[in-house]
Amino acid sequence: MTHLIARASFVGCALLASMLFLTGCTSGSDGDKAAKESPSSAPSAPRTSAGPSEQKLTEQAQAVLAAIQGGEMVEAGAERVSDGIHTEPTLSTGKTYRLNLICFGSGSARLTVAPESKETPVPCDQSLIQQRLTADKPVRIDVNGTKGSSGMIAWQIDAI
């Protein structure tokens, strides 16, 4: 009796698998069209916006910074606007530096350089922001995206 139940279960599973296989493989041209138009048949990968990828935005922003004639590069990087930039660069006392910052995307961010703590708006419209830094005291650079902003921020500190 146990042998018959096991065999019936196997036959049932095989029949179900065959039906699923045939259903997936026998759609005609009308079925293909419906599958392409049906939102339920879309792949389960996360949807992304129609805008450029983070990698492309980063490459564009870094290319702008690379084209700027400046001094010797001390520190540089690129971050998502949503992550922001938070760094305490090691700068030599008495030297002057220039911070170059650019945001590619949408919305804006806010730049704060301590110890001055003056807030500077950073539009994510590919505008270059430059700020002079002096290393009389330890410097902290924070860039925080505003609500709803997206894209990439690239930055570079040059000794001038």
GROMACS .gro file of C-alpha atoms in nm:
model
  160
    1MET     CA    1   0.000   0.000   0.000
    2THR     CA    2   0.281   0.243   0.087
    3HIS     CA    3   0.437   0.163  -0.251
    4LEU     CA    4   0.115   0.266  -0.433
    5ILE     CA    5   0.090   0.598  -0.243
    6ALA     CA    6   0.453   0.681  -0.319
    7ARG     CA    7   0.399   0.594  -0.686
    8ALA     CA    8   0.080   0.807  -0.702
    9SER     CA    9   0.267   1.100  -0.546
   10PHE     CA   10   0.548   1.064  -0.799
   11VAL     CA   11   0.303   1.049  -1.093
   12GLY     CA   12   0.120   1.355  -0.959
   13CYS     CA   13   0.443   1.553  -0.926
   14ALA     CA   14   0.555   1.448  -1.273
   15LEU     CA   15   0.218   1.546  -1.421
   16LEU     CA   16   0.229   1.886  -1.248
   17ALA     CA   17   0.584   1.949  -1.368
   18SER     CA   18   0.485   1.855  -1.725
   19MET     CA   19   0.190   2.094  -1.718
   20LEU     CA   20   0.407   2.380  -1.592
   21PHE     CA   21   0.671   2.306  -1.857
   22LEU     CA   22   0.413   2.298  -2.137
   23THR     CA   23   0.246   2.617  -2.017
   24GLY     CA   24   0.576   2.802  -2.021
   25CYS     CA   25   0.685   2.672  -2.361
   26THR     CA   26   0.370   2.671  -2.576
   27SER     CA   27   0.265   3.035  -2.591
   28GLY     CA   28   0.212   3.163  -2.944
   29SER     CA   29   0.271   3.510  -3.082
   30ASP     CA   30  -0.042   3.643  -2.911
   31GLY     CA   31   0.079   3.495  -2.581
   32ASP     CA   32   0.422   3.654  -2.629
   33LYS     CA   33   0.263   3.994  -2.689
   34ALA     CA   34   0.044   3.959  -2.380
   35ALA     CA   35   0.342   3.849  -2.172
   36LYS     CA   36   0.542   4.155  -2.278
   37GLU     CA   37   0.253   4.389  -2.201
   38SER     CA   38   0.152   4.227  -1.873
   39PRO     CA   39   0.309   4.387  -1.566
   40SER     CA   40   0.286   4.056  -1.379
   41SER     CA   41   0.523   3.896  -1.629
   42ALA     CA   42   0.795   4.156  -1.572
   43PRO     CA   43   1.118   4.034  -1.415
   44SER     CA   44   1.142   4.065  -1.039
   45ALA     CA   45   1.458   4.280  -1.052
   46PRO     CA   46   1.424   4.613  -0.873
   47ARG     CA   47   1.314   4.897  -1.094
   48THR     CA   48   1.547   5.190  -1.145
   49SER     CA   49   1.475   5.540  -1.260
   50ALA     CA   50   1.518   5.631  -1.623
   51GLY     CA   51   1.816   5.850  -1.534
   52PRO     CA   52   2.183   5.770  -1.570
   53SER     CA   53   2.342   5.507  -1.347
   54GLU     CA   54   2.545   5.595  -1.039
   55GLN     CA   55   2.858   5.476  -1.218
   56LYS     CA   56   2.792   5.704  -1.515
   57LEU     CA   57   2.720   6.003  -1.288
   58THR     CA   58   3.038   5.934  -1.091
   59GLU     CA   59   3.248   5.915  -1.408
   60GLN     CA   60   3.104   6.244  -1.536
   61ALA     CA   61   3.160   6.425  -1.206
   62GLN     CA   62   3.515   6.294  -1.168
   63ALA     CA   63   3.595   6.396  -1.527
   64VAL     CA   64   3.497   6.755  -1.445
   65LEU     CA   65   3.720   6.756  -1.137
   66ALA     CA   66   4.010   6.604  -1.331
   67ALA     CA   67   3.988   6.887  -1.585
   68ILE     CA   68   4.032   7.157  -1.319
   69GLN     CA   69   4.382   7.301  -1.306
   70GLY     CA   70   4.479   7.295  -0.942
   71GLY     CA   71   4.760   7.210  -0.715
   72GLU     CA   72   4.867   6.875  -0.582
   73MET     CA   73   4.575   6.646  -0.499
   74VAL     CA   74   4.557   6.559  -0.129
   75GLU     CA   75   4.231   6.367  -0.103
   76ALA     CA   76   3.937   6.286  -0.331
   77GLY     CA   77   3.629   6.069  -0.349
   78ALA     CA   78   3.274   6.020  -0.471
   79GLU     CA   79   2.963   5.932  -0.275
   80ARG     CA   80   2.589   5.900  -0.323
   81VAL     CA   81   2.403   6.220  -0.235
   82SER     CA   82   2.194   6.016   0.009
   83ASP     CA   83   2.509   5.893   0.188
   84GLY     CA   84   2.682   6.230   0.191
   85ILE     CA   85   3.047   6.307   0.246
   86HIS     CA   86   3.198   6.300   0.593
   87THR     CA   87   3.575   6.337   0.611
   88GLU     CA   88   3.847   6.482   0.830
   89PRO     CA   89   4.138   6.526   0.590
   90THR     CA   90   4.492   6.544   0.721
   91LEU     CA   91   4.608   6.890   0.618
   92SER     CA   92   4.939   7.059   0.701
   93THR     CA   93   4.918   7.356   0.937
   94GLY     CA   94   4.975   7.689   0.766
   95LYS     CA   95   4.911   7.558   0.411
   96THR     CA   96   4.623   7.661   0.190
   97TYR     CA   97   4.399   7.412   0.010
   98ARG     CA   98   4.106   7.423  -0.228
   99LEU     CA   99   3.802   7.200  -0.202
  100ASN     CA  100   3.637   7.130  -0.539
  101LEU     CA  101   3.292   6.974  -0.517
  102ILE     CA  102   3.037   6.886  -0.784
  103CYS     CA  103   2.701   6.709  -0.770
  104PHE     CA  104   2.540   6.528  -1.064
  105GLY     CA  105   2.177   6.429  -1.013
  106SER     CA  106   1.866   6.600  -0.884
  107GLY     CA  107   1.790   6.810  -0.580
  108SER     CA  108   2.065   6.960  -0.369
  109ALA     CA  109   2.295   6.913  -0.072
  110ARG     CA  110   2.451   7.129   0.199
  111LEU     CA  111   2.825   7.168   0.252
  112THR     CA  112   2.958   7.245   0.599
  113VAL     CA  113   3.327   7.290   0.672
  114ALA     CA  114   3.427   7.300   1.039
  115PRO     CA  115   3.554   7.485   1.230
  116GLU     CA  116   3.383   7.770   1.037
  117SER     CA  117   3.050   7.578   1.021
  118LYS     CA  118   2.921   7.806   0.747
  119GLU     CA  119   2.665   7.619   0.536
  120THR     CA  120   2.696   7.640   0.155
  121PRO     CA  121   2.423   7.512  -0.079
  122VAL     CA  122   2.532   7.252  -0.335
  123PRO     CA  123   2.287   7.219  -0.626
  124CYS     CA  124   2.294   6.881  -0.802
  125ASP     CA  125   2.290   7.056  -1.141
  126GLN     CA  126   2.658   6.999  -1.225
  127SER     CA  127   2.766   7.336  -1.084
  128LEU     CA  128   3.120   7.339  -0.950
  129ILE     CA  129   3.156   7.454  -0.589
  130GLN     CA  130   3.500   7.569  -0.473
  131GLN     CA  131   3.601   7.662  -0.123
  132ARG     CA  132   3.937   7.771   0.014
  133LEU     CA  133   4.059   7.581   0.320
  134THR     CA  134   4.332   7.673   0.564
  135ALA     CA  135   4.463   7.420   0.807
  136ASP     CA  136   4.510   7.631   1.117
  137LYS     CA  137   4.284   7.388   1.306
  138PRO     CA  138   4.157   7.037   1.224
  139VAL     CA  139   3.910   7.049   0.935
  140ARG     CA  140   3.591   6.844   0.902
  141ILE     CA  141   3.395   6.839   0.576
  142ASP     CA  142   3.032   6.730   0.574
  143VAL     CA  143   2.802   6.726   0.273
  144ASN     CA  144   2.446   6.613   0.337
  145GLY     CA  145   2.180   6.567   0.071
  146THR     CA  146   1.847   6.736   0.117
  147LYS     CA  147   1.528   6.530   0.134
  148GLY     CA  148   1.442   6.371  -0.201
  149SER     CA  149   1.780   6.444  -0.360
  150SER     CA  150   1.964   6.177  -0.556
  151GLY     CA  151   2.276   6.139  -0.763
  152MET     CA  152   2.649   6.142  -0.698
  153ILE     CA  153   2.883   6.394  -0.539
  154ALA     CA  154   3.250   6.399  -0.635
  155TRP     CA  155   3.506   6.602  -0.442
  156GLN     CA  156   3.875   6.674  -0.440
  157ILE     CA  157   4.108   6.865  -0.209
  158ASP     CA  158   4.417   7.021  -0.370
  159ALA     CA  159   4.713   7.187  -0.202
  160ILE     CA  160   4.756   7.526  -0.369
   0.00000   0.00000   0.00000
